[in-house]
mmCIF file of C-alpha atoms and ligand atoms in Angstrom:
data_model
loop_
_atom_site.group_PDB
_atom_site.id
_atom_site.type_symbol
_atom_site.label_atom_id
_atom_site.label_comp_id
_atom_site.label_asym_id
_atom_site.label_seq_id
_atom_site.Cartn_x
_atom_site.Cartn_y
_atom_site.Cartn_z
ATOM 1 C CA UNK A 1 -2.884 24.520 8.786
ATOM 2 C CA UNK A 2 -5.777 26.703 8.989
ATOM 3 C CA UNK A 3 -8.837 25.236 9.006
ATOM 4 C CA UNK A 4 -10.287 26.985 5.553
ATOM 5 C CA UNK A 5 -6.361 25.714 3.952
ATOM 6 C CA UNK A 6 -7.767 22.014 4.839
ATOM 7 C CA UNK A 7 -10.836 22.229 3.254
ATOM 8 C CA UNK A 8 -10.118 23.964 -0.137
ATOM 9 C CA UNK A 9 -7.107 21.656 -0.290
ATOM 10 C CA UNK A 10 -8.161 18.016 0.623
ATOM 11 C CA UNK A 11 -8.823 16.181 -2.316
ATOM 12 C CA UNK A 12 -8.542 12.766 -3.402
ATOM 13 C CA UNK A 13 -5.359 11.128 -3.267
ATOM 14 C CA UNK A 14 -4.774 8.039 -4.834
ATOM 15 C CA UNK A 15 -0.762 7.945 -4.769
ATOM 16 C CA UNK A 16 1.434 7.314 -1.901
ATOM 17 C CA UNK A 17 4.733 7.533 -0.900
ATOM 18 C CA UNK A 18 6.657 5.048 0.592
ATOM 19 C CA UNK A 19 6.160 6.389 3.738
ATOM 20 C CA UNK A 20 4.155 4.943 6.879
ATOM 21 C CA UNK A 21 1.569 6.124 8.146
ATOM 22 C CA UNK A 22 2.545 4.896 12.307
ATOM 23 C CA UNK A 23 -0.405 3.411 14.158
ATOM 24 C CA UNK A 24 -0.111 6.679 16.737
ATOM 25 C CA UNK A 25 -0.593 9.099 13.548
ATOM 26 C CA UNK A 26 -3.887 7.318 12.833
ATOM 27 C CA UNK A 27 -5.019 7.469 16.675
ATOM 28 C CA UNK A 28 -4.692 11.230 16.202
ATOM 29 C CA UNK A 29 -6.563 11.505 13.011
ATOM 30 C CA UNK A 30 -9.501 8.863 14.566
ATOM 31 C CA UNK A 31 -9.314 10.795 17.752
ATOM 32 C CA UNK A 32 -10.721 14.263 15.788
ATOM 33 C CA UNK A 33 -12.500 12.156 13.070
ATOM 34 C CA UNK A 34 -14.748 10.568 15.900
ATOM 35 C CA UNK A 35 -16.512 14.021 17.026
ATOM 36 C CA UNK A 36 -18.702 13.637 13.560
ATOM 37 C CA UNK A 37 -22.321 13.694 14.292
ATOM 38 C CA UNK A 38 -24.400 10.751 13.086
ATOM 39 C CA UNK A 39 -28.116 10.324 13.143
ATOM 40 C CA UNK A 40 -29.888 10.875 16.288
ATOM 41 C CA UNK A 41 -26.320 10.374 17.569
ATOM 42 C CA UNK A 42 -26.169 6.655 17.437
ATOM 43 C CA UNK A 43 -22.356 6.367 15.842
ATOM 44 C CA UNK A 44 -22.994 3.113 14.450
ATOM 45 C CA UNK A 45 -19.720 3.190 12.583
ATOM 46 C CA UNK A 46 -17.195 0.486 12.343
ATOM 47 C CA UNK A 47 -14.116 0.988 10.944
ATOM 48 C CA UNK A 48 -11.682 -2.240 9.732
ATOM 49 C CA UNK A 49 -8.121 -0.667 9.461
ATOM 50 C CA UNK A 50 -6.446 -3.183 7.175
ATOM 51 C CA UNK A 51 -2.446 -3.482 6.745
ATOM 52 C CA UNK A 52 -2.619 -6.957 5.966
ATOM 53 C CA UNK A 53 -1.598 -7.497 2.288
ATOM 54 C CA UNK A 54 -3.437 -10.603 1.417
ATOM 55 C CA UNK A 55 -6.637 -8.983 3.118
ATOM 56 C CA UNK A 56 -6.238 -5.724 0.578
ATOM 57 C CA UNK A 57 -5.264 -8.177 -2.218
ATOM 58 C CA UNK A 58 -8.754 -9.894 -1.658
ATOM 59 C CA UNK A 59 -9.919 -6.455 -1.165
ATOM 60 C CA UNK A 60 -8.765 -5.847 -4.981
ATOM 61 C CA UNK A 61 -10.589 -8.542 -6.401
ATOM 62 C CA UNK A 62 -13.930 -7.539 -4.632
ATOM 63 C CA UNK A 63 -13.340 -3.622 -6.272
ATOM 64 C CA UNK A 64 -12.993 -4.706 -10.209
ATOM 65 C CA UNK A 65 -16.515 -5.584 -10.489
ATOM 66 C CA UNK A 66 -17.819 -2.394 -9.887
ATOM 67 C CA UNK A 67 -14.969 -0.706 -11.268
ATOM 68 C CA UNK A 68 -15.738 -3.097 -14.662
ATOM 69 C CA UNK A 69 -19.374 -1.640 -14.390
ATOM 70 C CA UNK A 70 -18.226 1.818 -13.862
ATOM 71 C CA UNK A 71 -16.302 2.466 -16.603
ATOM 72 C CA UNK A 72 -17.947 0.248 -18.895
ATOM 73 C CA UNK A 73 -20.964 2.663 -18.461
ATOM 74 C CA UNK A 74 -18.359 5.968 -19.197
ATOM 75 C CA UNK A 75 -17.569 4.636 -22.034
ATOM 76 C CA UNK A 76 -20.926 3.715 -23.355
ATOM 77 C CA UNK A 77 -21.862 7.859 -22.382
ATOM 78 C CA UNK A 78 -23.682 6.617 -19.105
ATOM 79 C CA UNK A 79 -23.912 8.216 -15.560
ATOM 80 C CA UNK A 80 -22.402 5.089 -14.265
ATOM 81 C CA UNK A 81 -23.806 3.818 -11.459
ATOM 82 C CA UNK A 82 -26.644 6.200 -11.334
ATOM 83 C CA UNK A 83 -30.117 4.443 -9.781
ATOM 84 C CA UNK A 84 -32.235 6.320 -13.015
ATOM 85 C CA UNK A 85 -31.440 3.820 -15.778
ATOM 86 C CA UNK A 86 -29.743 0.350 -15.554
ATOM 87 C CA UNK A 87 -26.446 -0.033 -17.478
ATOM 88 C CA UNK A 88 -26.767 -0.080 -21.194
ATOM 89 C CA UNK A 89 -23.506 -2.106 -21.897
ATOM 90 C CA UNK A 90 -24.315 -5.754 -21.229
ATOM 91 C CA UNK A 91 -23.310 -7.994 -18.446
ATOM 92 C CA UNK A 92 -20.484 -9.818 -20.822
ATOM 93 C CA UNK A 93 -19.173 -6.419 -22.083
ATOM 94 C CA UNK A 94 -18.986 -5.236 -18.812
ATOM 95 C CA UNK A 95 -17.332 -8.646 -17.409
ATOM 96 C CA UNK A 96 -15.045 -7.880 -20.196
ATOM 97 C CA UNK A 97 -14.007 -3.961 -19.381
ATOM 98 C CA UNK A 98 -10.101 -3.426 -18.315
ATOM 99 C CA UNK A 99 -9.580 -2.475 -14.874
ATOM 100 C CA UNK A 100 -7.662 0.596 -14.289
ATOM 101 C CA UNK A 101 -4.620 0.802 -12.306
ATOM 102 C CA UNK A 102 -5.772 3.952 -10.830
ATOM 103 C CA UNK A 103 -8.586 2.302 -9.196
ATOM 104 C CA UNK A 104 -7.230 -0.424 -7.354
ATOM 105 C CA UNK A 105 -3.345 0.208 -6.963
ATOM 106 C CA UNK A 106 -4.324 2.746 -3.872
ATOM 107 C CA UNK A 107 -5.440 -0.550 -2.107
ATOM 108 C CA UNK A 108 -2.627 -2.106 -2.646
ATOM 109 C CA UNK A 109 -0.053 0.960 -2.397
ATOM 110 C CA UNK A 110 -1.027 2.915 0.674
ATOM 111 C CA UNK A 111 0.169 2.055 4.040
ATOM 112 C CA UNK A 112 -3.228 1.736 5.785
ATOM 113 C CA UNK A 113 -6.810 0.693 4.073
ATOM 114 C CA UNK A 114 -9.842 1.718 6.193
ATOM 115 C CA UNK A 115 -13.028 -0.231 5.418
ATOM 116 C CA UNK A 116 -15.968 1.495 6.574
ATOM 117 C CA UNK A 117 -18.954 -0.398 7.743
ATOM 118 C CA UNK A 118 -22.455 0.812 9.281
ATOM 119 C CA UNK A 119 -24.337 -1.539 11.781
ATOM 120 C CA UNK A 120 -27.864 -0.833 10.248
ATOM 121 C CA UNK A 121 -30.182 -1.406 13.456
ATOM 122 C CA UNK A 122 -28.024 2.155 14.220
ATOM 123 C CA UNK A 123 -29.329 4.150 11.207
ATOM 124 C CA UNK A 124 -32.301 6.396 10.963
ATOM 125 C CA UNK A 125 -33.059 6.060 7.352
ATOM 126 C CA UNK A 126 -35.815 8.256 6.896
ATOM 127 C CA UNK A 127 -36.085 7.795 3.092
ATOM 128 C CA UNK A 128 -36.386 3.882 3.905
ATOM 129 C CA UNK A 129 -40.029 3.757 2.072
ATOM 130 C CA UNK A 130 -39.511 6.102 -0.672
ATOM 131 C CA UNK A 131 -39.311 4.159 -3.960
ATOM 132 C CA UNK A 132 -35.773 5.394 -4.783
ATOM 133 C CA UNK A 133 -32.404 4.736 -3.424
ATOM 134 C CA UNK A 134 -31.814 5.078 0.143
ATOM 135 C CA UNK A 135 -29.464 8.755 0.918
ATOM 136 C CA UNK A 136 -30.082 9.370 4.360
ATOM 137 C CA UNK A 137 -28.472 6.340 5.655
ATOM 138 C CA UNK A 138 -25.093 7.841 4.277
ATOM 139 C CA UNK A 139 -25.442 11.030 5.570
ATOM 140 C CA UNK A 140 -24.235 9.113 9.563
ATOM 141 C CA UNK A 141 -21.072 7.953 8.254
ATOM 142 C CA UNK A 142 -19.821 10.326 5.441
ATOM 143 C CA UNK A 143 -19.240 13.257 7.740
ATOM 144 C CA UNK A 144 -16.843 10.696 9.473
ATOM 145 C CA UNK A 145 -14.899 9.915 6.813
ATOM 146 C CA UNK A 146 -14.808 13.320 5.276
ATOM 147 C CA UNK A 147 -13.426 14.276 8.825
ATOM 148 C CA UNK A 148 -10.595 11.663 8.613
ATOM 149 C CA UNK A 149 -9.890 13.137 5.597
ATOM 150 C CA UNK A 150 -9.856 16.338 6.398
ATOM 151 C CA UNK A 151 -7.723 15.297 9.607
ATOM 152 C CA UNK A 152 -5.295 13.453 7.613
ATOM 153 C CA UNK A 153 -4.552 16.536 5.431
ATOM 154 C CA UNK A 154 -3.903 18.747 8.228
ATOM 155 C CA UNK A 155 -1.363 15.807 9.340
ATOM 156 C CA UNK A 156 0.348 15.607 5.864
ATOM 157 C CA UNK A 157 -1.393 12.426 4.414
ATOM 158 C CA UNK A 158 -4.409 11.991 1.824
ATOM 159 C CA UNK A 159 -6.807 9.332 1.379
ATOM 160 C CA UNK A 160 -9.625 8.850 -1.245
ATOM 161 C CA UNK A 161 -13.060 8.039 -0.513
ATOM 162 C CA UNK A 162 -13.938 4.413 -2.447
ATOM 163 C CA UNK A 163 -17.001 2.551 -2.797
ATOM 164 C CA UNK A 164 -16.718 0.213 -5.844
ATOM 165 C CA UNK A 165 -16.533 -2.637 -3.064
ATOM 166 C CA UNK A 166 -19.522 -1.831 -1.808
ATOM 167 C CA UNK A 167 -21.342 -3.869 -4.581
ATOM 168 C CA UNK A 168 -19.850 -6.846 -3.607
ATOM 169 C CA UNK A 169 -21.211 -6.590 0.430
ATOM 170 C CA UNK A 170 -21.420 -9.885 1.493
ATOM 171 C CA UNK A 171 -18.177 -10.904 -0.052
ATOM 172 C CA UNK A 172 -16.184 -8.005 1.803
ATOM 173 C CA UNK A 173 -18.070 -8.416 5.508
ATOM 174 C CA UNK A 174 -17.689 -12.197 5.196
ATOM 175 C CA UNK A 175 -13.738 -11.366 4.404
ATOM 176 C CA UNK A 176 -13.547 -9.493 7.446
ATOM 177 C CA UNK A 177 -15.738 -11.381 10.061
ATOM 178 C CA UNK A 178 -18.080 -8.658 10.266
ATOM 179 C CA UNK A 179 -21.834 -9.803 10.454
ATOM 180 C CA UNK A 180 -24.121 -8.974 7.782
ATOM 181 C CA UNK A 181 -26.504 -6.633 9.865
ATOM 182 C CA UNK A 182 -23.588 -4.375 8.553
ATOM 183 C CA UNK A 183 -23.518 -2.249 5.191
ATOM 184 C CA UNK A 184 -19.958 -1.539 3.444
ATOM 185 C CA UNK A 185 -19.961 2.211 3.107
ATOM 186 C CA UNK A 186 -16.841 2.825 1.855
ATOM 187 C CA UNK A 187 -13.038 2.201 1.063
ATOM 188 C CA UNK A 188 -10.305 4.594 1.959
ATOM 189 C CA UNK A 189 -6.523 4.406 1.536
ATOM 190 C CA UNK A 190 -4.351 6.818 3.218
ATOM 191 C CA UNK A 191 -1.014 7.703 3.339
ATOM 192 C CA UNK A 192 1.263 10.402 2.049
ATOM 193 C CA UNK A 193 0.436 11.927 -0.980
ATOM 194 C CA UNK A 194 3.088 11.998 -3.846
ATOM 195 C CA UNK A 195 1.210 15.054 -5.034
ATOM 196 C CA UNK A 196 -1.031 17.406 -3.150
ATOM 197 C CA UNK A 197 -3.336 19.295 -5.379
ATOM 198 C CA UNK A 198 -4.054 22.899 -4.446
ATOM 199 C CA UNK A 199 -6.499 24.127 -6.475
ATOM 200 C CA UNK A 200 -10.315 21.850 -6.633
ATOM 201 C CA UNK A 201 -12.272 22.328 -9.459
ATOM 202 C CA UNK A 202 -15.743 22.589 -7.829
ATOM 203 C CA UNK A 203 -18.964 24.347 -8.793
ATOM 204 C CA UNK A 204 -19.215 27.884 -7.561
ATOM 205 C CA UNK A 205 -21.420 28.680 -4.566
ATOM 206 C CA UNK A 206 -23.990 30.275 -7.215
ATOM 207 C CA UNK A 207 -24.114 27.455 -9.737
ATOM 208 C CA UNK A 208 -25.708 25.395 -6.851
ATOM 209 C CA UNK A 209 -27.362 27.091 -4.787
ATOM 210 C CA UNK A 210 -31.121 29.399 -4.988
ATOM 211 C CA UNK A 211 -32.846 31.327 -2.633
ATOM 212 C CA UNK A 212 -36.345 30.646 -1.340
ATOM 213 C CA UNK A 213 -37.191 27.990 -4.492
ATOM 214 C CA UNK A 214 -35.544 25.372 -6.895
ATOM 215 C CA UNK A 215 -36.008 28.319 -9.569
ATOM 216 C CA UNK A 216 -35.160 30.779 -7.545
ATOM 217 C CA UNK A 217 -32.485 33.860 -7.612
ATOM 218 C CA UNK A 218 -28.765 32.221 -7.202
ATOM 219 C CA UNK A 219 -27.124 33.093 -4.381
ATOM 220 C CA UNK A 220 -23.797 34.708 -4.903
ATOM 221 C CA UNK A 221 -20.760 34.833 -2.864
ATOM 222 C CA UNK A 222 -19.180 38.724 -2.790
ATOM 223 C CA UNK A 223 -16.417 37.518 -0.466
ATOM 224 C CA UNK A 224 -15.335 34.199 -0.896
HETATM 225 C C1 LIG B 1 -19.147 8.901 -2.625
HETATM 226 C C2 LIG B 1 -17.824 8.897 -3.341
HETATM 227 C C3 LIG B 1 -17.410 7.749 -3.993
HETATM 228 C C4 LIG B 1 -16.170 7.703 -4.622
HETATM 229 N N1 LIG B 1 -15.737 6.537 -5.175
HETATM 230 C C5 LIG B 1 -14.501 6.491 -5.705
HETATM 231 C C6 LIG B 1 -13.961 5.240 -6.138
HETATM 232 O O1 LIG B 1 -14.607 4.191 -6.031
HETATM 233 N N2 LIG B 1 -12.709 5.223 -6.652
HETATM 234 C C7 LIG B 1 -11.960 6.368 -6.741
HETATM 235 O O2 LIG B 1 -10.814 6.303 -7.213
HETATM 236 N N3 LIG B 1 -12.438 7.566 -6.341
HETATM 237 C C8 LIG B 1 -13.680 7.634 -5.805
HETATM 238 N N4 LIG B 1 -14.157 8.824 -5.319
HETATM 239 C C9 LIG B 1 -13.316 10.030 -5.395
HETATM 240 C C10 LIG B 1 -13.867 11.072 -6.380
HETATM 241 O O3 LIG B 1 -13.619 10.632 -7.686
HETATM 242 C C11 LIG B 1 -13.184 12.384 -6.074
HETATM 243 O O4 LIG B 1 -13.521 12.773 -4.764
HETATM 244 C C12 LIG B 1 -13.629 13.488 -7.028
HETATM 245 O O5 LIG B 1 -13.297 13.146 -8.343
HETATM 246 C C13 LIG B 1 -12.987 14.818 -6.677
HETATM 247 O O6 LIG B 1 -11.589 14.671 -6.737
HETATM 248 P P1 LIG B 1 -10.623 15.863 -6.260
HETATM 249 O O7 LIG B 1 -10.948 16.144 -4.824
HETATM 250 O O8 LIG B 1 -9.220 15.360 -6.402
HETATM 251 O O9 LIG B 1 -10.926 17.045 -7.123
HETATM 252 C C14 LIG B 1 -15.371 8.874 -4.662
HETATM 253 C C15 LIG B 1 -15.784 10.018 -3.993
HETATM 254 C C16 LIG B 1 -16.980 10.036 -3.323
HETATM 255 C C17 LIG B 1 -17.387 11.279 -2.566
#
């Protein structure tokens, strides 16, 4: 596939067929995944590739929380999870919030569950003493896993990126021996998609981007 099919194509996949994804498929995609950049280059990036299925049933329990909070907060007309305003349902309404299927059957249904951790003493988090929510951090191990993803897709499979675990963090590093100088970044189950999507419904170039100022002139793409 050409490299601009990849990228207008990969999106999230959350059903799999029942086909494996071989340990030698997900050398390859690792192998091209690893060339990410990461803060000052220090690749502090851990990666857990989980097949067991008592490990990704424990790995279910530790997503409903978040997922409880997360739609709880859609419902209630929230931004869920967004740092501006705490969660208006309550903590028993949101204990009490049905968990989709759609949420945590990819954990249990794909053929290979990375976790994705981040040894912290590797970060440069530059926002560290800002009083809001760190960013930067993120920004040396998303490019990774938007590579695997992108790699995957030019192999044939599909993952989603997933980080309702992350709010339980001690729970899922204790559950995988990892030491707690680590931070859960995110979830991601791959395999082969029963359904690739073609067509992403994103913002246009011009909707999100100004020249020169926040207020200033959009800039438009001519040829896309
Ligand atoms: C930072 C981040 C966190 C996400 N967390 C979840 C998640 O916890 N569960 C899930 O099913 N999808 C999750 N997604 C997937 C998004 O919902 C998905 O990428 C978005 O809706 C676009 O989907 P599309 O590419 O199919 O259009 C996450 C994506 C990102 C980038």
């Amino acid at each position: 596939m050409e490299l601009s099919d990849v990228m207008r194509t990969t999106a999230a996949i959350r059903e799999f067929t029942a086909d494996p994804l071989p340990d030698a498929v997900l050398a390859r995609i690792l192998e091209l995944a690893r060339f990410a950049p990461s803060g000052g280059n220090r690749q502090g990036v851990r990666i857990v590739a989980v097949r067991d299925h008592e490990t990704r049933e424990r790995m279910v329990e530790l997503t409903k929380p978040g997922v409880r909070r997360y739609v709880a907060q859609i419902k209630a007309g929230e931004g869920p999870w967004n740092p501006l305003t705490p969660p208006g349902p309550t903590a028993e309404e949101i204990a009490a919030t049905k968990v989709p299927d759609s949420f945590i059957e990819p954990l249990r249904h794909a053929p290979v569950v990375l976790v994705v951790l981040v040894d912290q003493a590797a970060l440069a988090s530059t926002d560290q003493d800002l009083d809001r929510v760190g960013l930067v951090g993120g920004a040396s191990v998303f490019p990774l896993v938007w590579n695997i993803l992108l790699a995957a897709r030019a192999e044939g499979y599909g993952g989603v990126i997933t980080t309702m675990a992350a709010s339980q963090e001690p729970a899922v590093l204790e559950l995988l021996g990892a030491p707690a100088s680590h931070a859960v970044a995110c979830v991601v189950p791959l395999g082969r998609p029963v359904h690739q999507p073609t067509r992403l419904r994103r913002r246009e170039v011009a909707e999100f981007v100004t020249r020169e100022r926040f207020d200033g002139e959009p800039l438009e793409v001519t040829s896309p």
